[in-house]
PDB file of C-alpha atoms in Angstrom:
ATOM      1  CA  ALA A  16    -108.846  16.114 100.141  1.00  0.00           C
ATOM      2  CA  SER A  17    -107.126  19.109 101.692  1.00  0.00           C
ATOM      3  CA  CYS A  18    -103.543  20.251 101.231  1.00  0.00           C
ATOM      4  CA  ALA A  19    -102.860  19.018 104.759  1.00  0.00           C
ATOM      5  CA  ASP A  20    -104.155  15.577 103.821  1.00  0.00           C
ATOM      6  CA  GLN A  21    -101.526  15.414 101.088  1.00  0.00           C
ATOM      7  CA  GLY A  22     -98.765  15.891 103.663  1.00  0.00           C
ATOM      8  CA  SER A  23     -97.142  18.834 101.859  1.00  0.00           C
ATOM      9  CA  THR A  24     -98.034  22.314 100.679  1.00  0.00           C
ATOM     10  CA  GLN A  25     -95.101  22.695  98.311  1.00  0.00           C
ATOM     11  CA  VAL A  26     -93.944  21.126  95.063  1.00  0.00           C
ATOM     12  CA  ALA A  27     -90.246  21.036  94.178  1.00  0.00           C
ATOM     13  CA  GLY A  28     -88.717  20.879  90.724  1.00  0.00           C
ATOM     14  CA  GLU A  29     -87.404  23.068  87.918  1.00  0.00           C
ATOM     15  CA  MET A  30     -89.698  25.806  89.197  1.00  0.00           C
ATOM     16  CA  GLY A  31     -88.093  25.634  92.643  1.00  0.00           C
ATOM     17  CA  GLN A  32     -90.340  25.423  95.701  1.00  0.00           C
ATOM     18  CA  VAL A  33     -93.887  26.304  94.717  1.00  0.00           C
ATOM     19  CA  ALA A  34     -96.476  26.862  97.444  1.00  0.00           C
ATOM     20  CA  LEU A  35     -99.889  25.297  96.959  1.00  0.00           C
ATOM     21  CA  GLU A  36    -103.231  26.758  97.959  1.00  0.00           C
ATOM     22  CA  GLU A  37    -106.415  24.833  98.649  1.00  0.00           C
ATOM     23  CA  ARG A  38    -109.225  25.998  96.340  1.00  0.00           C
ATOM     24  CA  PRO A  39    -112.871  24.959  96.757  1.00  0.00           C
ATOM     25  CA  LEU A  40    -114.565  23.180  93.852  1.00  0.00           C
ATOM     26  CA  PHE A  41    -118.232  22.782  92.962  1.00  0.00           C
ATOM     27  CA  GLY A  42    -119.461  25.049  95.738  1.00  0.00           C
ATOM     28  CA  GLY A  43    -117.203  23.489  98.360  1.00  0.00           C
ATOM     29  CA  ALA A  44    -118.132  19.842  97.673  1.00  0.00           C
ATOM     30  CA  MET A  45    -114.430  19.102  97.163  1.00  0.00           C
ATOM     31  CA  SER A  46    -111.163  20.998  96.843  1.00  0.00           C
ATOM     32  CA  VAL A  47    -107.896  21.004  94.939  1.00  0.00           C
ATOM     33  CA  CYS A  48    -104.375  22.151  95.872  1.00  0.00           C
ATOM     34  CA  ILE A  49    -102.785  24.250  93.133  1.00  0.00           C
ATOM     35  CA  PRO A  50    -100.270  27.141  92.929  1.00  0.00           C
ATOM     36  CA  PRO A  51    -101.740  30.574  93.769  1.00  0.00           C
ATOM     37  CA  SER A  52    -100.992  31.797  90.222  1.00  0.00           C
ATOM     38  CA  PHE A  53    -103.915  29.723  88.880  1.00  0.00           C
ATOM     39  CA  VAL A  54    -107.159  31.685  88.517  1.00  0.00           C
ATOM     40  CA  ASP A  55    -110.726  30.429  88.323  1.00  0.00           C
ATOM     41  CA  VAL A  56    -111.874  30.579  84.688  1.00  0.00           C
ATOM     42  CA  ALA A  57    -115.499  30.727  85.920  1.00  0.00           C
ATOM     43  CA  THR A  58    -114.804  34.349  86.882  1.00  0.00           C
ATOM     44  CA  LEU A  59    -114.052  35.063  83.202  1.00  0.00           C
ATOM     45  CA  ARG A  60    -116.671  33.002  81.366  1.00  0.00           C
ATOM     46  CA  GLN A  61    -119.542  30.633  82.028  1.00  0.00           C
ATOM     47  CA  LEU A  62    -118.724  26.956  82.538  1.00  0.00           C
ATOM     48  CA  PRO A  63    -120.943  23.868  82.811  1.00  0.00           C
ATOM     49  CA  ASP A  64    -122.033  23.029  86.370  1.00  0.00           C
ATOM     50  CA  THR A  65    -120.053  19.775  86.175  1.00  0.00           C
ATOM     51  CA  GLN A  66    -116.747  21.416  85.195  1.00  0.00           C
ATOM     52  CA  GLU A  67    -114.071  23.523  86.921  1.00  0.00           C
ATOM     53  CA  VAL A  68    -111.172  25.116  85.031  1.00  0.00           C
ATOM     54  CA  TRP A  69    -108.184  26.877  86.593  1.00  0.00           C
ATOM     55  CA  THR A  70    -105.494  28.518  84.460  1.00  0.00           C
ATOM     56  CA  ASP A  71    -102.101  30.189  84.840  1.00  0.00           C
ATOM     57  CA  VAL A  72    -101.656  32.796  82.094  1.00  0.00           C
ATOM     58  CA  ALA A  73     -97.896  33.162  82.661  1.00  0.00           C
ATOM     59  CA  THR A  74     -97.239  29.483  81.851  1.00  0.00           C
ATOM     60  CA  ASP A  75    -100.334  28.675  79.736  1.00  0.00           C
ATOM     61  CA  GLN A  76    -101.023  25.723  82.032  1.00  0.00           C
ATOM     62  CA  CYS A  77    -104.534  24.769  83.055  1.00  0.00           C
ATOM     63  CA  VAL A  78    -106.216  22.252  85.335  1.00  0.00           C
ATOM     64  CA  VAL A  79    -109.632  20.895  84.364  1.00  0.00           C
ATOM     65  CA  ILE A  80    -111.872  18.946  86.753  1.00  0.00           C
ATOM     66  CA  GLU A  81    -115.005  17.283  85.382  1.00  0.00           C
ATOM     67  CA  ILE A  82    -117.708  15.101  86.923  1.00  0.00           C
ATOM     68  CA  LEU A  83    -118.864  12.669  84.241  1.00  0.00           C
ATOM     69  CA  ALA A  84    -121.265   9.737  84.156  1.00  0.00           C
ATOM     70  CA  HIS A  85    -119.580   6.433  84.984  1.00  0.00           C
ATOM     71  CA  ASP A  86    -119.232   4.371  81.812  1.00  0.00           C
ATOM     72  CA  ASP A  87    -119.488   0.656  82.579  1.00  0.00           C
ATOM     73  CA  SER A  88    -118.228  -0.196  79.093  1.00  0.00           C
ATOM     74  CA  VAL A  89    -114.810   1.325  79.901  1.00  0.00           C
ATOM     75  CA  GLN A  90    -112.572  -1.047  81.858  1.00  0.00           C
ATOM     76  CA  ASP A  91    -110.867   0.447  84.915  1.00  0.00           C
ATOM     77  CA  GLN A  92    -107.374  -0.412  83.700  1.00  0.00           C
ATOM     78  CA  GLY A  93    -107.973   1.475  80.452  1.00  0.00           C
ATOM     79  CA  SER A  94    -109.979   4.376  81.858  1.00  0.00           C
ATOM     80  CA  ALA A  95    -107.253   7.043  82.040  1.00  0.00           C
ATOM     81  CA  ALA A  96    -106.027   6.192  78.534  1.00  0.00           C
ATOM     82  CA  TYR A  97    -109.658   6.326  77.350  1.00  0.00           C
ATOM     83  CA  TYR A  98    -110.133   9.841  78.720  1.00  0.00           C
ATOM     84  CA  PHE A  99    -106.718  10.916  77.405  1.00  0.00           C
ATOM     85  CA  GLU A 100    -107.885   9.934  73.916  1.00  0.00           C
ATOM     86  CA  ASP A 101    -111.226  11.664  74.480  1.00  0.00           C
ATOM     87  CA  ILE A 102    -109.383  14.878  75.409  1.00  0.00           C
ATOM     88  CA  ALA A 103    -107.191  14.464  72.309  1.00  0.00           C
ATOM     89  CA  ALA A 104    -110.330  14.239  70.154  1.00  0.00           C
ATOM     90  CA  CYS A 105    -111.737  17.400  71.776  1.00  0.00           C
ATOM     91  CA  ASN A 106    -108.392  19.095  71.046  1.00  0.00           C
ATOM     92  CA  ASP A 107    -108.544  17.920  67.410  1.00  0.00           C
ATOM     93  CA  ALA A 108    -105.428  15.893  68.127  1.00  0.00           C
ATOM     94  CA  GLY A 109    -106.952  12.553  67.221  1.00  0.00           C
ATOM     95  CA  ALA A 110    -104.629  11.628  64.350  1.00  0.00           C
ATOM     96  CA  ALA A 111    -101.822   9.213  65.160  1.00  0.00           C
ATOM     97  CA  ASP A 112     -99.175  11.894  64.638  1.00  0.00           C
ATOM     98  CA  CYS A 113    -100.949  14.349  66.960  1.00  0.00           C
ATOM     99  CA  TYR A 114    -100.483  12.561  70.253  1.00  0.00           C
ATOM    100  CA  THR A 115     -98.191  10.076  71.935  1.00  0.00           C
ATOM    101  CA  PHE A 116     -98.299   8.296  75.288  1.00  0.00           C
ATOM    102  CA  PHE A 117     -95.390   7.992  77.640  1.00  0.00           C
ATOM    103  CA  PRO A 118     -94.058   5.661  78.803  1.00  0.00           C
ATOM    104  CA  GLY A 119     -96.606   3.534  76.934  1.00  0.00           C
ATOM    105  CA  HIS A 120    -100.257   3.240  75.956  1.00  0.00           C
ATOM    106  CA  GLN A 121    -101.495   2.386  79.420  1.00  0.00           C
ATOM    107  CA  SER A 122    -103.292   3.558  82.538  1.00  0.00           C
ATOM    108  CA  THR A 123    -101.429   3.370  85.849  1.00  0.00           C
ATOM    109  CA  ASN A 124    -103.296   2.178  88.939  1.00  0.00           C
ATOM    110  CA  ILE A 125    -102.819   4.884  91.599  1.00  0.00           C
ATOM    111  CA  THR A 126    -105.653   3.725  93.856  1.00  0.00           C
ATOM    112  CA  ALA A 127    -103.309   3.248  96.822  1.00  0.00           C
ATOM    113  CA  ASP A 128    -102.086   6.849  96.481  1.00  0.00           C
ATOM    114  CA  ALA A 129    -105.680   8.129  96.425  1.00  0.00           C
ATOM    115  CA  ASN A 130    -107.009   6.156  99.399  1.00  0.00           C
ATOM    116  CA  ALA A 131    -107.518   9.297 101.499  1.00  0.00           C
ATOM    117  CA  ILE A 132    -109.906  10.595  98.842  1.00  0.00           C
ATOM    118  CA  LEU A 133    -111.557   7.321  97.873  1.00  0.00           C
ATOM    119  CA  SER A 134    -112.283   6.363 101.488  1.00  0.00           C
ATOM    120  CA  ALA A 135    -114.796   9.218 101.592  1.00  0.00           C
ATOM    121  CA  ALA A 136    -116.707   7.883  98.591  1.00  0.00           C
ATOM    122  CA  PRO A 137    -120.246   6.646  99.333  1.00  0.00           C
ATOM    123  CA  ARG A 138    -120.645   2.882  99.559  1.00  0.00           C
ATOM    124  CA  SER A 139    -123.468   1.047  97.858  1.00  0.00           C
ATOM    125  CA  ALA A 140    -125.676  -1.666  99.312  1.00  0.00           C
ATOM    126  CA  VAL A 141    -125.669  -3.471  95.982  1.00  0.00           C
ATOM    127  CA  HIS A 142    -122.616  -5.227  94.575  1.00  0.00           C
ATOM    128  CA  LEU A 143    -120.642  -2.629  92.620  1.00  0.00           C
ATOM    129  CA  PRO A 144    -116.912  -2.340  91.937  1.00  0.00           C
ATOM    130  CA  ALA A 145    -114.944  -0.507  94.627  1.00  0.00           C
ATOM    131  CA  PRO A 146    -113.786   3.042  93.887  1.00  0.00           C
ATOM    132  CA  SER A 147    -110.439   3.208  92.096  1.00  0.00           C
ATOM    133  CA  CYS A 148    -108.048   5.779  90.646  1.00  0.00           C
ATOM    134  CA  TRP A 149    -106.043   5.640  87.421  1.00  0.00           C
ATOM    135  CA  ALA A 150    -103.585   7.920  85.613  1.00  0.00           C
ATOM    136  CA  ALA A 151    -102.106   8.365  82.144  1.00  0.00           C
ATOM    137  CA  SER A 152     -99.812  10.937  80.521  1.00  0.00           C
ATOM    138  CA  GLY A 153     -98.770  11.870  77.026  1.00  0.00           C
ATOM    139  CA  VAL A 154     -98.083  14.724  74.643  1.00  0.00           C
ATOM    140  CA  GLN A 155    -100.706  16.205  72.334  1.00  0.00           C
ATOM    141  CA  ARG A 156    -100.122  18.639  69.477  1.00  0.00           C
ATOM    142  CA  ILE A 157    -102.838  21.241  70.043  1.00  0.00           C
ATOM    143  CA  ALA A 158    -103.828  24.322  68.055  1.00  0.00           C
ATOM    144  CA  LYS A 159    -105.144  27.054  70.319  1.00  0.00           C
ATOM    145  CA  PHE A 160    -108.193  29.076  69.247  1.00  0.00           C
ATOM    146  CA  ARG A 161    -108.317  27.145  65.934  1.00  0.00           C
ATOM    147  CA  GLU A 162    -104.926  28.558  64.899  1.00  0.00           C
ATOM    148  CA  SER A 163    -102.961  26.755  62.181  1.00  0.00           C
ATOM    149  CA  ASP A 164     -99.826  26.180  64.274  1.00  0.00           C
ATOM    150  CA  ARG A 165     -99.869  23.460  66.936  1.00  0.00           C
ATOM    151  CA  ASN A 166     -98.210  23.581  70.342  1.00  0.00           C
ATOM    152  CA  GLU A 167     -96.800  20.477  72.013  1.00  0.00           C
ATOM    153  CA  VAL A 168     -98.626  20.060  75.309  1.00  0.00           C
ATOM    154  CA  ALA A 169     -98.061  17.389  77.948  1.00  0.00           C
ATOM    155  CA  VAL A 170    -101.482  16.184  79.104  1.00  0.00           C
ATOM    156  CA  HIS A 171    -101.669  14.396  82.461  1.00  0.00           C
ATOM    157  CA  VAL A 172    -104.939  12.650  83.332  1.00  0.00           C
ATOM    158  CA  ALA A 173    -106.220  11.179  86.589  1.00  0.00           C
ATOM    159  CA  VAL A 174    -109.580   9.410  86.848  1.00  0.00           C
ATOM    160  CA  LEU A 175    -111.393   8.704  90.111  1.00  0.00           C
ATOM    161  CA  ARG A 176    -113.982   6.035  89.339  1.00  0.00           C
ATOM    162  CA  VAL A 177    -116.853   5.921  91.850  1.00  0.00           C
ATOM    163  CA  PRO A 178    -119.515   3.477  90.618  1.00  0.00           C
ATOM    164  CA  SER A 179    -121.618   3.908  93.791  1.00  0.00           C
ATOM    165  CA  ILE A 180    -122.529   7.439  92.679  1.00  0.00           C
ATOM    166  CA  ASP A 181    -122.377   6.568  88.967  1.00  0.00           C
ATOM    167  CA  SER A 182    -119.553   9.039  88.432  1.00  0.00           C
ATOM    168  CA  ASP A 183    -116.075   9.366  86.988  1.00  0.00           C
ATOM    169  CA  ILE A 184    -114.194  12.405  88.288  1.00  0.00           C
ATOM    170  CA  VAL A 185    -111.643  13.310  85.612  1.00  0.00           C
ATOM    171  CA  VAL A 186    -108.785  15.693  86.383  1.00  0.00           C
ATOM    172  CA  HIS A 187    -106.309  16.747  83.744  1.00  0.00           C
ATOM    173  CA  LEU A 188    -103.378  19.133  83.631  1.00  0.00           C
ATOM    174  CA  ASN A 189    -102.319  20.773  80.367  1.00  0.00           C
ATOM    175  CA  GLN A 190     -98.599  21.604  80.521  1.00  0.00           C
ATOM    176  CA  PRO A 191     -97.021  23.248  77.425  1.00  0.00           C
ATOM    177  CA  VAL A 192     -93.781  21.603  76.297  1.00  0.00           C
ATOM    178  CA  ALA A 193     -92.991  23.595  73.123  1.00  0.00           C
ATOM    179  CA  LEU A 194     -94.867  26.574  71.721  1.00  0.00           C
ATOM    180  CA  ALA A 195     -95.103  27.280  67.998  1.00  0.00           C
ATOM    181  CA  PRO A 196     -93.557  30.701  67.182  1.00  0.00           C
ATOM    182  CA  ASN A 197     -96.785  31.976  65.614  1.00  0.00           C
ATOM    183  CA  SER A 198     -99.074  30.687  68.348  1.00  0.00           C
ATOM    184  CA  SER A 199    -100.883  33.292  70.422  1.00  0.00           C
ATOM    185  CA  SER A 200     -99.596  31.445  73.493  1.00  0.00           C
ATOM    186  CA  ALA A 201     -95.993  32.292  72.554  1.00  0.00           C
ATOM    187  CA  THR A 202     -96.566  35.975  73.309  1.00  0.00           C
ATOM    188  CA  VAL A 203     -97.705  35.452  76.903  1.00  0.00           C
ATOM    189  CA  ALA A 204     -96.751  31.986  78.106  1.00  0.00           C
ATOM    190  CA  HIS A 205     -93.507  30.740  79.626  1.00  0.00           C
ATOM    191  CA  ALA A 206     -92.896  34.057  81.344  1.00  0.00           C
ATOM    192  CA  VAL A 207     -91.826  31.736  84.167  1.00  0.00           C
ATOM    193  CA  PRO A 208     -90.747  28.059  83.873  1.00  0.00           C
ATOM    194  CA  CYS A 209     -93.638  25.591  84.028  1.00  0.00           C
ATOM    195  CA  GLY A 210     -91.519  22.554  84.854  1.00  0.00           C
ATOM    196  CA  THR A 211     -90.793  19.421  82.874  1.00  0.00           C
ATOM    197  CA  PRO A 212     -93.348  16.850  81.657  1.00  0.00           C
ATOM    198  CA  GLU A 213     -91.887  14.387  84.170  1.00  0.00           C
ATOM    199  CA  GLU A 214     -92.610  16.817  87.010  1.00  0.00           C
ATOM    200  CA  GLY A 215     -96.157  17.186  85.764  1.00  0.00           C
ATOM    201  CA  ARG A 216     -96.542  13.424  85.438  1.00  0.00           C
ATOM    202  CA  ARG A 217     -95.402  12.902  89.038  1.00  0.00           C
ATOM    203  CA  LEU A 218     -98.406  14.932  90.223  1.00  0.00           C
ATOM    204  CA  PHE A 219    -100.642  12.142  88.912  1.00  0.00           C
ATOM    205  CA  HIS A 220     -98.542   8.964  89.324  1.00  0.00           C
TER     206      HIS A 220
END
């Protein structure tokens, strides 16, 4: 979906009015609207063909978009929470004291909000579940670059489930909440405000 499809090219909040720019993904197959301060990590290092990563060095925020195989064993209503926990495991934040959900351990159905995107999804001749979209948010305690100190990072996840193409498109935003004094992020991040976790959550809910 384009920025115009979303009906607005600005986001308001603690950061003030922030303009959004449409950036092509996966060779132009889709696009995302993000602030111009985010840079394409693929220009800095090699990424898998099924992954896009955009980062803002000044705030230590990043947006990750992945195209994954649709997992029939994961129920739609638990899909965003499932991927949130998968991201926590990848961040070595799997222990109970390393992540928390808010407002609760649940995925929110945001299919109605994503209709403009989901309407473009291919339809299947066989009986498969309709495309749907789900979101979850929480805070993970993450150590960057295998450092000993952990930063508190709000992680917001949205999952577009498209069974007709056997795919789950997973988008997540990492938004630092509190940086450990000895973390390498503390020397460069938060040069400008990155907003509150609630503002980040509203992008996905």
